[in-house]
């Protein structure tokens, strides 16, 4: 039960973040539903690659945390 809740919560979180970052929200939501929080590092790296592809390699990128 706890694992299912964790997968559902991570799917919702990843879905919202994918919508906010103009990525494939349904695809990331389903991936997070199936794999749970394991998808988060993959999602973060894909989000960064998408941002770098959109800006180009010559631009300076600063992301405050």
Short mmCIF file of C-alpha atoms in Angstrom, two decimals:
data_model
loop_
_atom_site.label_atom_id
_atom_site.label_comp_id
_atom_site.label_asym_id
_atom_site.label_seq_id
_atom_site.Cartn_x
_atom_site.Cartn_y
_atom_site.Cartn_z
CA UNK A 1 0.00 0.00 0.00
CA UNK A 2 2.81 2.40 0.86
CA UNK A 3 4.62 1.64 -2.39
CA UNK A 4 1.48 2.30 -4.43
CA UNK A 5 0.94 5.61 -2.64
CA UNK A 6 4.56 6.59 -3.26
CA UNK A 7 4.25 5.76 -6.97
CA UNK A 8 1.00 7.69 -7.27
CA UNK A 9 2.41 10.75 -5.50
CA UNK A 10 5.58 10.77 -7.60
CA UNK A 11 3.50 10.39 -10.79
CA UNK A 12 1.43 13.42 -9.84
CA UNK A 13 4.51 15.45 -9.00
CA UNK A 14 6.35 14.54 -12.21
CA UNK A 15 3.21 15.18 -14.28
CA UNK A 16 2.87 18.70 -12.88
CA UNK A 17 6.56 19.45 -13.38
CA UNK A 18 6.41 18.17 -16.97
CA UNK A 19 3.45 20.45 -17.66
CA UNK A 20 5.31 23.43 -16.22
CA UNK A 21 8.41 22.71 -18.30
CA UNK A 22 6.61 22.04 -21.62
CA UNK A 23 7.61 18.37 -21.75
CA UNK A 24 5.51 15.30 -22.53
CA UNK A 25 3.38 15.29 -19.39
CA UNK A 26 1.45 12.09 -20.03
CA UNK A 27 4.58 10.14 -20.92
CA UNK A 28 6.43 11.28 -17.80
CA UNK A 29 3.39 10.74 -15.60
CA UNK A 30 2.96 7.16 -16.79
CA UNK A 31 6.68 6.48 -16.39
CA UNK A 32 6.58 7.77 -12.82
CA UNK A 33 3.45 5.74 -12.11
CA UNK A 34 5.20 2.57 -13.26
CA UNK A 35 8.65 3.16 -11.77
CA UNK A 36 7.95 5.52 -8.89
CA UNK A 37 10.60 7.91 -7.60
CA UNK A 38 13.29 6.14 -9.65
CA UNK A 39 12.22 8.34 -12.59
CA UNK A 40 13.09 11.63 -10.86
CA UNK A 41 16.85 11.68 -11.68
CA UNK A 42 16.08 10.76 -15.29
CA UNK A 43 13.43 13.48 -15.45
CA UNK A 44 15.78 16.13 -14.07
CA UNK A 45 18.55 15.27 -16.52
CA UNK A 46 16.10 15.21 -19.45
CA UNK A 47 14.71 18.59 -18.38
CA UNK A 48 18.21 20.05 -18.34
CA UNK A 49 19.06 18.59 -21.76
CA UNK A 50 15.83 20.03 -23.19
CA UNK A 51 16.67 23.44 -21.76
CA UNK A 52 20.21 23.37 -23.13
CA UNK A 53 18.93 22.28 -26.54
CA UNK A 54 16.44 25.18 -26.59
CA UNK A 55 18.98 27.80 -25.50
CA UNK A 56 21.99 26.57 -27.43
CA UNK A 57 25.47 25.78 -26.22
CA UNK A 58 26.83 29.34 -26.39
CA UNK A 59 24.44 30.83 -23.84
CA UNK A 60 25.28 31.05 -20.17
CA UNK A 61 22.88 29.06 -18.04
CA UNK A 62 22.51 29.83 -14.35
CA UNK A 63 19.88 28.01 -12.34
CA UNK A 64 19.60 29.08 -8.70
CA UNK A 65 18.63 26.33 -6.31
#
